[in-house]
C-alpha positions as YAML, in Angstrom:
chain: A
units: angstrom
residues:
- id: 1
  name: MET
  ca: [17.63, -19.56, -20.81]
- id: 2
  name: TYR
  ca: [19.70, -21.67, -23.13]
- id: 3
  name: PHE
  ca: [21.95, -20.89, -26.13]
- id: 4
  name: ARG
  ca: [21.19, -22.35, -29.51]
- id: 5
  name: ARG
  ca: [24.05, -24.14, -31.20]
- id: 6
  name: PRO
  ca: [25.58, -21.73, -33.82]
- id: 7
  name: ALA
  ca: [24.95, -22.40, -37.45]
- id: 8
  name: LEU
  ca: [27.78, -23.96, -39.43]
- id: 9
  name: SER
  ca: [29.42, -22.45, -42.47]
- id: 10
  name: THR
  ca: [28.47, -24.12, -45.63]
- id: 11
  name: ARG
  ca: [31.82, -23.84, -47.43]
- id: 12
  name: VAL
  ca: [35.18, -25.35, -46.86]
- id: 13
  name: ALA
  ca: [38.25, -24.67, -48.78]
- id: 14
  name: HIS
  ca: [39.77, -28.08, -49.87]
- id: 15
  name: SER
  ca: [43.33, -28.06, -50.81]
- id: 16
  name: THR
  ca: [44.89, -30.70, -53.10]
- id: 17
  name: PRO
  ca: [47.70, -32.42, -51.21]
- id: 18
  name: LYS
  ca: [51.02, -32.64, -53.04]
- id: 19
  name: THR
  ca: [51.96, -36.01, -54.50]
- id: 20
  name: LYS
  ca: [54.90, -37.54, -52.56]
- id: 21
  name: PRO
  ca: [57.09, -40.38, -53.68]
- id: 22
  name: PRO
  ca: [56.39, -43.64, -51.89]
- id: 23
  name: GLN
  ca: [58.77, -44.49, -48.96]
- id: 24
  name: GLN
  ca: [61.26, -47.25, -49.40]
- id: 25
  name: TRP
  ca: [62.09, -49.18, -46.14]
- id: 26
  name: THR
  ca: [65.63, -50.72, -45.77]
- id: 27
  name: GLN
  ca: [66.30, -52.94, -42.99]
- id: 28
  name: GLU
  ca: [69.38, -52.60, -40.77]
- id: 29
  name: PRO
  ca: [70.31, -54.82, -37.79]
- id: 30
  name: SER
  ca: [70.58, -52.93, -34.56]
- id: 31
  name: THR
  ca: [73.85, -52.92, -32.74]
- id: 32
  name: GLU
  ca: [72.02, -53.18, -29.32]
- id: 33
  name: ALA
  ca: [72.28, -56.58, -27.74]
- id: 34
  name: ARG
  ca: [69.68, -56.18, -25.02]
- id: 35
  name: ALA
  ca: [66.64, -56.78, -27.31]
- id: 36
  name: PRO
  ca: [65.92, -57.87, -30.89]
- id: 37
  name: MET
  ca: [65.34, -54.53, -32.54]
- id: 38
  name: VAL
  ca: [65.08, -53.69, -36.27]
- id: 39
  name: ARG
  ca: [65.79, -50.29, -37.66]
- id: 40
  name: TYR
  ca: [63.75, -49.24, -40.64]
- id: 41
  name: THR
  ca: [65.22, -46.20, -42.45]
- id: 42
  name: ALA
  ca: [62.82, -44.45, -44.95]
- id: 43
  name: ARG
  ca: [64.34, -43.28, -48.13]
- id: 44
  name: GLY
  ca: [62.15, -40.58, -49.67]
- id: 45
  name: GLN
  ca: [60.89, -36.99, -49.31]
- id: 46
  name: PRO
  ca: [59.98, -35.75, -45.72]
- id: 47
  name: ALA
  ca: [56.41, -35.13, -44.85]
- id: 48
  name: ASN
  ca: [54.90, -31.72, -44.16]
- id: 49
  name: ASP
  ca: [55.38, -30.00, -41.62]
- id: 50
  name: SER
  ca: [46.95, -31.54, -10.12]
- id: 51
  name: LEU
  ca: [44.26, -30.36, -12.42]
- id: 52
  name: THR
  ca: [40.73, -28.90, -12.50]
- id: 53
  name: ALA
  ca: [38.43, -30.44, -15.10]
- id: 54
  name: LEU
  ca: [35.83, -28.54, -17.08]
- id: 55
  name: PRO
  ca: [33.45, -30.96, -18.83]
- id: 56
  name: ILE
  ca: [31.34, -29.91, -21.88]
- id: 57
  name: ASP
  ca: [28.51, -32.32, -22.74]
- id: 58
  name: LEU
  ca: [27.20, -31.37, -26.11]
- id: 59
  name: ASN
  ca: [24.14, -33.59, -25.74]
- id: 60
  name: ARG
  ca: [22.64, -31.71, -22.75]
- id: 61
  name: PRO
  ca: [21.65, -28.08, -22.58]
- id: 62
  name: GLN
  ca: [23.14, -26.13, -19.71]
- id: 63
  name: ASN
  ca: [22.40, -22.90, -17.91]
- id: 64
  name: SER
  ca: [23.68, -19.86, -19.89]
- id: 65
  name: LEU
  ca: [25.49, -18.43, -16.80]
- id: 66
  name: THR
  ca: [27.73, -21.37, -16.30]
- id: 67
  name: CYS
  ca: [31.32, -21.47, -17.73]
- id: 68
  name: ALA
  ca: [30.46, -24.73, -19.41]
- id: 69
  name: VAL
  ca: [27.92, -23.05, -21.64]
- id: 70
  name: MET
  ca: [30.33, -20.26, -22.56]
- id: 71
  name: CYS
  ca: [32.64, -22.92, -23.84]
- id: 72
  name: LEU
  ca: [29.86, -24.78, -25.50]
- id: 73
  name: ALA
  ca: [28.66, -21.57, -27.26]
- id: 74
  name: GLY
  ca: [32.05, -21.10, -28.93]
- id: 75
  name: LEU
  ca: [33.00, -24.70, -29.55]
- id: 76
  name: ALA
  ca: [29.77, -26.56, -30.19]
- id: 77
  name: ALA
  ca: [30.25, -26.51, -33.92]
- id: 78
  name: ALA
  ca: [33.90, -27.60, -33.51]
- id: 79
  name: ALA
  ca: [33.22, -30.56, -31.23]
- id: 80
  name: ALA
  ca: [29.85, -31.74, -32.71]
- id: 81
  name: THR
  ca: [31.49, -32.04, -36.12]
- id: 82
  name: LEU
  ca: [35.15, -32.55, -35.31]
- id: 83
  name: ALA
  ca: [35.37, -35.92, -36.99]
- id: 84
  name: LEU
  ca: [33.93, -37.38, -40.31]
- id: 85
  name: PRO
  ca: [31.94, -40.54, -39.45]
- id: 86
  name: ASP
  ca: [34.23, -42.77, -41.25]
- id: 87
  name: ASP
  ca: [37.45, -41.43, -39.87]
- id: 88
  name: ASN
  ca: [37.97, -44.13, -37.33]
- id: 89
  name: ARG
  ca: [37.42, -46.87, -39.86]
- id: 90
  name: GLN
  ca: [39.95, -45.57, -42.40]
- id: 91
  name: PRO
  ca: [43.55, -46.91, -42.58]
- id: 92
  name: ILE
  ca: [46.43, -45.11, -40.96]
- id: 93
  name: THR
  ca: [49.24, -43.82, -43.14]
- id: 94
  name: ILE
  ca: [52.60, -42.53, -41.56]
- id: 95
  name: ARG
  ca: [55.19, -40.61, -43.46]
- id: 96
  name: THR
  ca: [58.55, -40.09, -41.88]
- id: 97
  name: GLN
  ca: [62.26, -40.02, -42.33]
- id: 98
  name: GLU
  ca: [63.18, -42.74, -39.88]
- id: 99
  name: ALA
  ca: [61.47, -45.56, -38.10]
- id: 100
  name: ILE
  ca: [62.74, -47.80, -35.39]
- id: 101
  name: ARG
  ca: [60.70, -51.03, -34.67]
- id: 102
  name: ASP
  ca: [61.10, -52.81, -31.36]
- id: 103
  name: GLU
  ca: [59.50, -56.25, -31.79]
- id: 104
  name: THR
  ca: [59.74, -57.23, -28.02]
- id: 105
  name: LYS
  ca: [57.73, -54.09, -26.91]
- id: 106
  name: GLY
  ca: [55.46, -53.83, -29.99]
- id: 107
  name: THR
  ca: [56.43, -50.24, -30.48]
- id: 108
  name: THR
  ca: [57.63, -48.20, -33.43]
- id: 109
  name: VAL
  ca: [59.37, -44.81, -33.03]
- id: 110
  name: TYR
  ca: [59.10, -42.43, -35.97]
- id: 111
  name: ARG
  ca: [61.49, -39.41, -36.12]
- id: 112
  name: GLY
  ca: [61.79, -36.48, -38.54]
- id: 113
  name: ASP
  ca: [58.86, -34.51, -39.95]
- id: 114
  name: VAL
  ca: [56.25, -37.18, -39.03]
- id: 115
  name: GLU
  ca: [52.92, -37.08, -40.59]
- id: 116
  name: ILE
  ca: [50.00, -39.36, -39.68]
- id: 117
  name: VAL
  ca: [46.84, -39.48, -41.75]
- id: 118
  name: GLN
  ca: [43.58, -41.28, -41.09]
- id: 119
  name: GLY
  ca: [40.68, -40.06, -43.13]
- id: 120
  name: SER
  ca: [40.52, -36.38, -42.55]
- id: 121
  name: LEU
  ca: [42.56, -36.48, -39.33]
- id: 122
  name: VAL
  ca: [46.09, -35.25, -39.86]
- id: 123
  name: ILE
  ca: [48.82, -35.21, -37.11]
- id: 124
  name: SER
  ca: [52.26, -33.66, -37.66]
- id: 125
  name: ALA
  ca: [54.99, -34.01, -35.11]
- id: 126
  name: ASP
  ca: [58.84, -34.18, -34.60]
- id: 127
  name: GLU
  ca: [58.46, -37.73, -33.01]
- id: 128
  name: VAL
  ca: [55.67, -40.32, -32.76]
- id: 129
  name: THR
  ca: [55.65, -43.46, -30.83]
- id: 130
  name: LEU
  ca: [53.19, -46.08, -32.09]
- id: 131
  name: THR
  ca: [52.21, -48.89, -29.69]
- id: 132
  name: GLN
  ca: [50.54, -52.01, -30.96]
- id: 133
  name: ALA
  ca: [48.71, -54.96, -29.49]
- id: 134
  name: ASP
  ca: [47.62, -58.46, -30.63]
- id: 135
  name: ARG
  ca: [50.59, -58.64, -32.81]
- id: 136
  name: PRO
  ca: [50.64, -62.08, -34.86]
- id: 137
  name: ALA
  ca: [54.00, -63.87, -35.42]
- id: 138
  name: ARG
  ca: [55.64, -62.88, -38.69]
- id: 139
  name: SER
  ca: [58.16, -64.92, -40.61]
- id: 140
  name: ALA
  ca: [61.45, -63.44, -41.85]
- id: 141
  name: SER
  ca: [59.94, -63.04, -45.32]
- id: 142
  name: ALA
  ca: [56.90, -61.09, -43.97]
- id: 143
  name: SER
  ca: [56.39, -57.43, -45.11]
- id: 144
  name: ARG
  ca: [58.87, -54.97, -43.80]
- id: 145
  name: ASP
  ca: [56.10, -52.35, -43.28]
- id: 146
  name: PRO
  ca: [56.13, -51.76, -39.45]
- id: 147
  name: LEU
  ca: [52.33, -51.67, -39.47]
- id: 148
  name: ALA
  ca: [51.88, -54.92, -41.31]
- id: 149
  name: GLY
  ca: [49.73, -57.47, -39.41]
- id: 150
  name: SER
  ca: [49.31, -55.33, -36.36]
- id: 151
  name: ASN
  ca: [46.49, -53.65, -34.35]
- id: 152
  name: VAL
  ca: [47.26, -50.10, -33.47]
- id: 153
  name: MET
  ca: [46.40, -49.20, -29.80]
- id: 154
  name: LEU
  ca: [48.07, -45.82, -29.22]
- id: 155
  name: ILE
  ca: [49.74, -43.07, -31.18]
- id: 156
  name: GLU
  ca: [51.73, -40.59, -29.06]
- id: 157
  name: ALA
  ca: [52.98, -37.43, -30.99]
- id: 158
  name: ARG
  ca: [55.51, -34.93, -29.53]
- id: 159
  name: GLY
  ca: [56.57, -31.62, -31.02]
- id: 160
  name: ALA
  ca: [57.23, -27.98, -30.35]
- id: 161
  name: PRO
  ca: [54.34, -28.09, -30.97]
- id: 162
  name: ALA
  ca: [52.71, -31.22, -32.30]
- id: 163
  name: ARG
  ca: [49.80, -30.28, -34.51]
- id: 164
  name: MET
  ca: [46.44, -31.89, -35.37]
- id: 165
  name: GLN
  ca: [43.65, -31.02, -37.82]
- id: 166
  name: GLN
  ca: [40.32, -32.64, -38.85]
- id: 167
  name: LEU
  ca: [37.56, -31.73, -41.29]
- id: 168
  name: PRO
  ca: [34.02, -31.42, -40.18]
- id: 169
  name: GLU
  ca: [31.31, -33.68, -41.26]
- id: 170
  name: ALA
  ca: [29.52, -31.28, -43.63]
- id: 171
  name: GLY
  ca: [30.47, -27.91, -44.70]
- id: 172
  name: GLY
  ca: [32.07, -26.87, -41.41]
- id: 173
  name: GLU
  ca: [35.33, -24.96, -40.86]
- id: 174
  name: LEU
  ca: [38.54, -26.94, -40.42]
- id: 175
  name: VAL
  ca: [39.26, -27.64, -36.70]
- id: 176
  name: ARG
  ca: [42.87, -27.16, -35.77]
- id: 177
  name: ALA
  ca: [44.71, -28.07, -32.56]
- id: 178
  name: ARG
  ca: [48.19, -27.86, -31.21]
- id: 179
  name: ALA
  ca: [49.93, -29.13, -28.03]
- id: 180
  name: ARG
  ca: [53.33, -30.47, -27.06]
- id: 181
  name: VAL
  ca: [51.86, -33.92, -26.67]
- id: 182
  name: ILE
  ca: [49.04, -35.36, -28.70]
- id: 183
  name: GLU
  ca: [47.76, -38.88, -27.93]
- id: 184
  name: PHE
  ca: [45.41, -40.72, -30.19]
- id: 185
  name: PHE
  ca: [43.66, -43.79, -28.69]
- id: 186
  name: GLN
  ca: [42.29, -45.40, -31.78]
- id: 187
  name: SER
  ca: [40.38, -48.35, -30.10]
- id: 188
  name: LYS
  ca: [38.65, -45.87, -27.73]
- id: 189
  name: ALA
  ca: [38.07, -43.07, -30.37]
- id: 190
  name: LEU
  ca: [39.70, -40.60, -27.89]
- id: 191
  name: ILE
  ca: [42.16, -37.82, -28.70]
- id: 192
  name: ARG
  ca: [44.01, -36.26, -25.65]
- id: 193
  name: LEU
  ca: [46.16, -33.07, -25.89]
- id: 194
  name: ARG
  ca: [48.53, -32.10, -23.17]
- id: 195
  name: ASN
  ca: [50.72, -29.13, -22.41]
- id: 196
  name: ALA
  ca: [50.16, -25.74, -23.90]
- id: 197
  name: VAL
  ca: [46.94, -26.85, -25.69]
- id: 198
  name: ARG
  ca: [45.08, -24.56, -28.06]
- id: 199
  name: LEU
  ca: [42.00, -25.61, -30.13]
- id: 200
  name: ARG
  ca: [40.79, -23.36, -32.94]
- id: 201
  name: GLN
  ca: [37.91, -23.23, -35.37]
- id: 202
  name: GLY
  ca: [37.71, -20.10, -37.54]
- id: 203
  name: GLN
  ca: [38.05, -17.16, -35.01]
- id: 204
  name: MET
  ca: [36.94, -19.33, -32.03]
- id: 205
  name: GLU
  ca: [39.77, -20.44, -29.74]
- id: 206
  name: MET
  ca: [40.16, -22.34, -26.41]
- id: 207
  name: ASP
  ca: [43.32, -22.73, -24.44]
- id: 208
  name: ALA
  ca: [43.97, -25.26, -21.57]
- id: 209
  name: ALA
  ca: [46.53, -27.33, -19.89]
- id: 210
  name: ARG
  ca: [44.81, -30.48, -21.04]
- id: 211
  name: MET
  ca: [41.97, -31.50, -23.32]
- id: 212
  name: ASP
  ca: [40.26, -34.87, -24.04]
- id: 213
  name: TYR
  ca: [37.97, -35.26, -27.11]
- id: 214
  name: ALA
  ca: [35.64, -38.33, -27.01]
- id: 215
  name: ILE
  ca: [34.90, -38.62, -30.79]
- id: 216
  name: ASP
  ca: [31.98, -41.02, -30.63]
- id: 217
  name: ARG
  ca: [30.14, -39.11, -27.56]
- id: 218
  name: GLN
  ca: [31.11, -35.60, -28.94]
- id: 219
  name: VAL
  ca: [32.25, -34.54, -25.58]
- id: 220
  name: ILE
  ca: [35.24, -32.18, -25.00]
- id: 221
  name: THR
  ca: [36.69, -31.97, -21.42]
- id: 222
  name: ALA
  ca: [39.15, -29.15, -20.72]
- id: 223
  name: TRP
  ca: [41.51, -28.81, -17.64]
- id: 224
  name: ALA
  ca: [43.11, -25.77, -16.11]
- id: 225
  name: ASN
  ca: [46.30, -26.10, -14.06]
- id: 226
  name: PRO
  ca: [46.11, -24.46, -10.50]
- id: 227
  name: ALA
  ca: [49.69, -25.21, -9.89]
- id: 228
  name: THR
  ca: [50.84, -22.72, -12.60]
- id: 229
  name: GLY
  ca: [47.80, -20.42, -12.48]
- id: 230
  name: GLN
  ca: [46.63, -21.42, -15.96]
- id: 231
  name: ARG
  ca: [42.90, -21.40, -16.50]
- id: 232
  name: VAL
  ca: [40.82, -22.61, -19.32]
- id: 233
  name: ARG
  ca: [40.29, -19.65, -21.70]
- id: 234
  name: THR
  ca: [37.71, -19.55, -24.35]
- id: 235
  name: LEU
  ca: [37.42, -16.73, -27.12]
- id: 236
  name: ILE
  ca: [34.05, -16.40, -28.93]
- id: 237
  name: PRO
  ca: [33.73, -14.07, -31.75]
- id: 238
  name: PRO
  ca: [30.59, -11.83, -31.70]
- id: 239
  name: ASP
  ca: [29.06, -13.36, -34.85]
- id: 240
  name: ARG
  ca: [29.09, -16.78, -33.12]
- id: 241
  name: LEU
  ca: [27.16, -15.73, -30.04]
- id: 242
  name: PRO
  ca: [23.34, -16.33, -30.09]
- id: 243
  name: PRO
  ca: [20.91, -13.43, -30.19]
- id: 244
  name: GLY
  ca: [20.16, -11.92, -26.74]
- id: 245
  name: GLY
  ca: [16.99, -13.17, -25.07]
- id: 246
  name: GLU
  ca: [16.66, -16.40, -27.05]
- id: 247
  name: GLU
  ca: [15.85, -19.52, -25.16]
...
């Protein structure tokens, strides 16, 4: 006996974001002598506010008695439509109060009400570290934008908690997640949430010590933490359960 994937809601409330003044970057030489570092201070308005694995494969039906299906029944809609198809091809916009760029390491640290937007993906955190690769050489007259001419490899957001949200592909409910650490591997289309993780869509919830979401493959993997006794918890509202006896 297998569960059918629950039907998606056909309405989504879209809110119009408030217009914010553009950031102005001022360049200040660092007083540290150990490495050539540049400090970018943004002038503008702050932005808005051993493990046990449990894999959930959305492309393969599972036995209804397994815990994987219980998670699948509640979160199939969330995982299957977690990202708009064009999100990973959209530019990344970062709003913050301060950014410190380390040219030798290829990293930029953002602090103070950090907001990251890529398509429908929005990540909010207290501090974000952005690691870049394949960085071409830039002249002194090059753009002062820390993202200019760079290829983003990893975005690590930290907060108490850090928050993430993404809009489903078509007519679904907004998916929200929170964790102390959110890692976004752009080149791998992978989002990893660590420490006190909660994923929610409507009244459906899942708690875990860690979650990985493979965007392209539409697979969620949730981990418990035997060391602390934390287990993977899934809350499925009655209206999301399939009718009894259906195969």
